[in-house]
Coordinates of C-alpha atoms in Angstrom, one line a residue:
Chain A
X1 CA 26.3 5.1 -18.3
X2 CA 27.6 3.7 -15.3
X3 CA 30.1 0.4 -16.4
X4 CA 29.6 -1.2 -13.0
X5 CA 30.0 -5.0 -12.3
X6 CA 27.8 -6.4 -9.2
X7 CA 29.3 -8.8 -7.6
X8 CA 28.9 -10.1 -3.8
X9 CA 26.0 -10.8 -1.8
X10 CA 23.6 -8.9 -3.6
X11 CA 22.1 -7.4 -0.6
X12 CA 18.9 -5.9 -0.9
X13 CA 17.8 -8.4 -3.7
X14 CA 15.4 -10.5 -1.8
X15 CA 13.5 -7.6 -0.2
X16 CA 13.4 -5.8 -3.9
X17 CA 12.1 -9.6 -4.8
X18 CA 9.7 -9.9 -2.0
X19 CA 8.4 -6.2 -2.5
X20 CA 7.5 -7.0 -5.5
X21 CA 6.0 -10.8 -5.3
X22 CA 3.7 -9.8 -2.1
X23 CA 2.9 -6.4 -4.7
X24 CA 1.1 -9.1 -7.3
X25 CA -0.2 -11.6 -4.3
X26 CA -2.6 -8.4 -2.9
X27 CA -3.1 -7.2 -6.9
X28 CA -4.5 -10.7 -7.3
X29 CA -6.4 -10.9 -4.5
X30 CA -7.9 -7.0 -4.6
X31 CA -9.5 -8.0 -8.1
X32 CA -10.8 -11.7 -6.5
X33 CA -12.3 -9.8 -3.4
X34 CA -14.1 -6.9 -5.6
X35 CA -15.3 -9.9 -8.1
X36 CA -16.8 -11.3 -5.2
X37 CA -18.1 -8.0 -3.2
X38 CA -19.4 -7.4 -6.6
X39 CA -20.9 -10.5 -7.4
X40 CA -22.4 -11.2 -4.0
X41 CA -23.7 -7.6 -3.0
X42 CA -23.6 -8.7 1.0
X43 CA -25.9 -6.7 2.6
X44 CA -26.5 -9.1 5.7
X45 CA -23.8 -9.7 8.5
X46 CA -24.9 -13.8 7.0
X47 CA -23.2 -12.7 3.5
X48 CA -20.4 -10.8 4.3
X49 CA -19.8 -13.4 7.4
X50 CA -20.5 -16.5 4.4
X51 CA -17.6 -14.6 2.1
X52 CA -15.3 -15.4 4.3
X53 CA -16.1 -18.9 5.4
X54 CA -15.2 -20.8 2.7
X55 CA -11.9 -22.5 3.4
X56 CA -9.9 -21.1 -0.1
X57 CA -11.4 -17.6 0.5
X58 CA -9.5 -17.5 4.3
X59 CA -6.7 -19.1 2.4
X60 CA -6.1 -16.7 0.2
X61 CA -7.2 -13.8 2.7
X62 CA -5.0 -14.8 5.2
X63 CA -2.4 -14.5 2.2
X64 CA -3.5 -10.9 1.5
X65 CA -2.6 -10.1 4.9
X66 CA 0.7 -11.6 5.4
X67 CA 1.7 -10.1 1.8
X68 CA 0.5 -6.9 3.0
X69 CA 2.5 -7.2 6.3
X70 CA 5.9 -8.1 4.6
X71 CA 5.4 -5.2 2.0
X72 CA 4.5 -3.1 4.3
X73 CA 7.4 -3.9 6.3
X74 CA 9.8 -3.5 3.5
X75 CA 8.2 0.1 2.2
X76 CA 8.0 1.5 5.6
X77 CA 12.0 0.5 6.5
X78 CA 13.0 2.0 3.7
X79 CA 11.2 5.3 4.8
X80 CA 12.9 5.0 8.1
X81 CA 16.3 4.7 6.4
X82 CA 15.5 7.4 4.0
X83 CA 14.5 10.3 6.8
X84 CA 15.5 8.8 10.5
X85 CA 19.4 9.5 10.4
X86 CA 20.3 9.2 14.0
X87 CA 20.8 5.4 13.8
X88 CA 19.4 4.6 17.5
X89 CA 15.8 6.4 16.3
X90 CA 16.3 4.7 13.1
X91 CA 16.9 1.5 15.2
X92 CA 14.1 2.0 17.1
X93 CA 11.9 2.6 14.6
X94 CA 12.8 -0.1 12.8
X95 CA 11.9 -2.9 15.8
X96 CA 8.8 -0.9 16.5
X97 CA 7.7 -1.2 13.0
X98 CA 8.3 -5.0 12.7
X99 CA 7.1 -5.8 16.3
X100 CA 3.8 -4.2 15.4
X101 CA 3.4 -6.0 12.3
X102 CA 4.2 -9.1 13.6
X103 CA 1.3 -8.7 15.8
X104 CA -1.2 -7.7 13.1
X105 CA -0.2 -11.0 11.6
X106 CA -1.6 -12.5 14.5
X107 CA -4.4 -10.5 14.7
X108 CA -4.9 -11.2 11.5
X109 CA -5.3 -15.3 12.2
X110 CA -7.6 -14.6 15.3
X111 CA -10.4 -12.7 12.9
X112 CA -10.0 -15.1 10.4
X113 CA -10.2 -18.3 12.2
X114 CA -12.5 -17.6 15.8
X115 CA -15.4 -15.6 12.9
Chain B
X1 CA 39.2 19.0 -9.1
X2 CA 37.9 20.6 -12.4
X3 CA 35.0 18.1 -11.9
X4 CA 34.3 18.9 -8.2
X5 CA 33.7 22.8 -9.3
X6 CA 31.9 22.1 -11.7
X7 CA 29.1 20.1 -9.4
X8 CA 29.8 22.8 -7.1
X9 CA 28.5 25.9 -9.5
X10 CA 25.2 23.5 -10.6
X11 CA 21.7 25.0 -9.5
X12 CA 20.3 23.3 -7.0
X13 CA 17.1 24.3 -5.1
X14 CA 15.8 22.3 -1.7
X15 CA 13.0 24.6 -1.4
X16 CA 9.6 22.1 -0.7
X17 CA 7.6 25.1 -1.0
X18 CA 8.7 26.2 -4.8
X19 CA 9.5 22.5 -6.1
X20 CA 7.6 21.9 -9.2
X21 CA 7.5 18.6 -9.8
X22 CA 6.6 17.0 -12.8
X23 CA 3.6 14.6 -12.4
X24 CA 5.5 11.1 -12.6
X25 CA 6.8 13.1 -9.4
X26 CA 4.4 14.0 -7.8
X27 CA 2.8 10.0 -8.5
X28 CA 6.2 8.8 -6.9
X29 CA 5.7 10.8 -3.3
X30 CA 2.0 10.2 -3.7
X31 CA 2.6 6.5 -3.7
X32 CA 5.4 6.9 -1.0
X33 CA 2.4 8.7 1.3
X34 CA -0.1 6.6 0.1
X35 CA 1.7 3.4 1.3
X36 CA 2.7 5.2 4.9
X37 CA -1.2 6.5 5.9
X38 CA -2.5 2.9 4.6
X39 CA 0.5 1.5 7.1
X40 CA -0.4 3.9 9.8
X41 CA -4.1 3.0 9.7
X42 CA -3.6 -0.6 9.7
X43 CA -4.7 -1.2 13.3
X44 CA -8.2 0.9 12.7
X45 CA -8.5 -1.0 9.2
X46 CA -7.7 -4.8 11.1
X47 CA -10.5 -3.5 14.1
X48 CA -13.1 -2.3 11.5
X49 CA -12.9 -5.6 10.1
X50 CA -12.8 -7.6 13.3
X51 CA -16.3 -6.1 13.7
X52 CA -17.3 -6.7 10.7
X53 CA -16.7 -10.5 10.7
X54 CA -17.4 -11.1 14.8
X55 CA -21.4 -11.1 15.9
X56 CA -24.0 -9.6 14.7
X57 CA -23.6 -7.4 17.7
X58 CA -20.2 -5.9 16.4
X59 CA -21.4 -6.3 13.0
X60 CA -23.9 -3.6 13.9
X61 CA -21.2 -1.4 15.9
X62 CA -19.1 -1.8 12.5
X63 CA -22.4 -0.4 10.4
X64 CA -22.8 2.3 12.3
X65 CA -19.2 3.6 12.2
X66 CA -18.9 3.3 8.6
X67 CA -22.4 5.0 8.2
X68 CA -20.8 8.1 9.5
X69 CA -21.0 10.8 6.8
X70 CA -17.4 11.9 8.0
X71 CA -16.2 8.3 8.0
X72 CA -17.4 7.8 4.9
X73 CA -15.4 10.8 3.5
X74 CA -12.1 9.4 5.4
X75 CA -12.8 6.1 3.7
X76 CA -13.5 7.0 0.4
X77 CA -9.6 8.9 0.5
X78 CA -8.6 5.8 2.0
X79 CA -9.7 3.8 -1.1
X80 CA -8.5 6.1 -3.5
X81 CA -5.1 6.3 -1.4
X82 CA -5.0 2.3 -2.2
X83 CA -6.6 2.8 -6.1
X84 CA -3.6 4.9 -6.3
X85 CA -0.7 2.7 -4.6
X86 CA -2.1 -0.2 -6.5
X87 CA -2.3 1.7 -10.1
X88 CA 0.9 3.1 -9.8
X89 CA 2.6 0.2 -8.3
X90 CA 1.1 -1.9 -11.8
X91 CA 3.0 1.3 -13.6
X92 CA 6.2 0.7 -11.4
X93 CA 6.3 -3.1 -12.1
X94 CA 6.3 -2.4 -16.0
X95 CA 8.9 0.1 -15.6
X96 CA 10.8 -2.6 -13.7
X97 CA 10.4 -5.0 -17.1
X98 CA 12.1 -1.8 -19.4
X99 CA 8.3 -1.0 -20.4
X100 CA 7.6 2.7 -20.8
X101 CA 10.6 4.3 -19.9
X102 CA 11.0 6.7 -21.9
X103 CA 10.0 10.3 -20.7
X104 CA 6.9 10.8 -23.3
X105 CA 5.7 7.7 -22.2
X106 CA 6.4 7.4 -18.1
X107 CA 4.3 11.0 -18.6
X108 CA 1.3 9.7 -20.2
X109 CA 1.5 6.3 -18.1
X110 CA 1.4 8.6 -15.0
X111 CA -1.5 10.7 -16.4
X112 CA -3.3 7.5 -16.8
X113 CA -2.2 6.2 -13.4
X114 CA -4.0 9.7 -11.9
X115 CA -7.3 8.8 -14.0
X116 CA -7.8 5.5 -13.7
X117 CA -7.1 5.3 -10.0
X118 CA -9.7 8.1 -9.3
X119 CA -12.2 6.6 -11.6
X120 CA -11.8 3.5 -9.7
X121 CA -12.3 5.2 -6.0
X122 CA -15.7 6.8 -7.8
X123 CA -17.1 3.5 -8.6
X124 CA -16.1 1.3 -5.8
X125 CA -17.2 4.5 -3.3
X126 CA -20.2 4.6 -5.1
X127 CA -20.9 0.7 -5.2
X128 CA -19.8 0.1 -1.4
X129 CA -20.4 3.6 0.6
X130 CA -23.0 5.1 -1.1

């Protein structure tokens, strides 16, 4: 039993947070979506297109995607920091990962709202 | 001292190749690889469903892709790659709430984990692809 007292900045607390509030946010939605696949049965380009039309349904999409981004983020730094040692791979890694991301985010918006 | 010798004479083996690892184990890196392929494929996963969503034209590109018998395959790992990440995730927030931690129980929760998530991928594969 380790008699440890944390005290500080408690660094690393809003990522564990975050991993774990985006993890529920795409949970939720994963069981909406498969309701919904389920219930609808789109076989057209018209339904699939209509499931995503509705205002609340890009909502909460767009939501899915921006969960999945941050967690995504926050699973895949911590594999960089677990096997990339040499801190200027690690580094790079690191950008490369969030740049990328950042731009799914974006192209996440574009197929969401321009459909 | 006495405890740094100690340490020292403790077995250790960092084999990969003659690790057994126990099945909550063998969940864990699953769920670690799981999360990385799903990250790595984002950019196919965000294009397929561009098509899907753009014209009929694409729409019909997006068909055709997916009707692959070798995509299909890919895409049915794919969903049990998520069925797994997202069942064993569920088991990792309970342990986070002090629920199942005990080592009779974090086996039989991963055992359930392994089944449920496969059982999933066979119905949504056979709904969706098939």
């Amino acid at each position: 039993m380790v008699n440890r007292i944390v005290v500080g900045a408690h660094y690393g607390l809003k990522d564990w947070i975050i991993q774990r509030a985006t993890a529920i946010i795409m949970a939720i939605y994963t069981v909406i979506f498969l309701a919904v696949v389920g219930a609808v049965s789109p076989n057209s380009f018209e339904a699939w297109r209509g499931i995503f039309a509705g205002g609340f349904m890009k909502f909460i999409t767009f939501l899915f995607f921006v969960s999945l981004f941050y967690h995504a983020w926050i699973g895949v730094r911590d594999i960089w920091m677990d096997y990339a040692k040499p801190d200027g791979l690690r580094l790079v890694l690191m950008i490369a990962t969030a740049a990328v991301l950042v731009g799914y985010a974006g192209w996440a918006v574009q197929i969401l709202w321009r459909m | 001292m006495a405890e740094m010798a100690i340490k020292k004479k403790r077995p250790k083996n960092l084999d990969i190749m003659t690790i057994r690892l126990p099945l909550p184990g063998i969940l864990s890196i699953l769920h670690r690889i799981s999360g990385a392929v799903i990250f790595l494929l984002l950019p196919v996963l965000l294009w397929l469903f561009q098509s899907s969503l753009t014209s009929p034209e694409t729409f019909a590109t997006f068909k055709s892709v997916v009707g692959n018998p070798l995509v299909k395959i890919v895409l049915l790992g794919l969903i049990w790659l998520y069925m797994h990440h997202f069942c064993a995730g569920i088991r990792y927030l309970l342990l986070d709430l002090h629920k199942g931690v005990d080592l009779a129980s974090a086996r039989l929760s991963s055992k359930i984990v392994f089944v449920v998530s496969i059982a999933l991928t066979l119905i949504i594969g056979a709904k969706v692809l098939w």
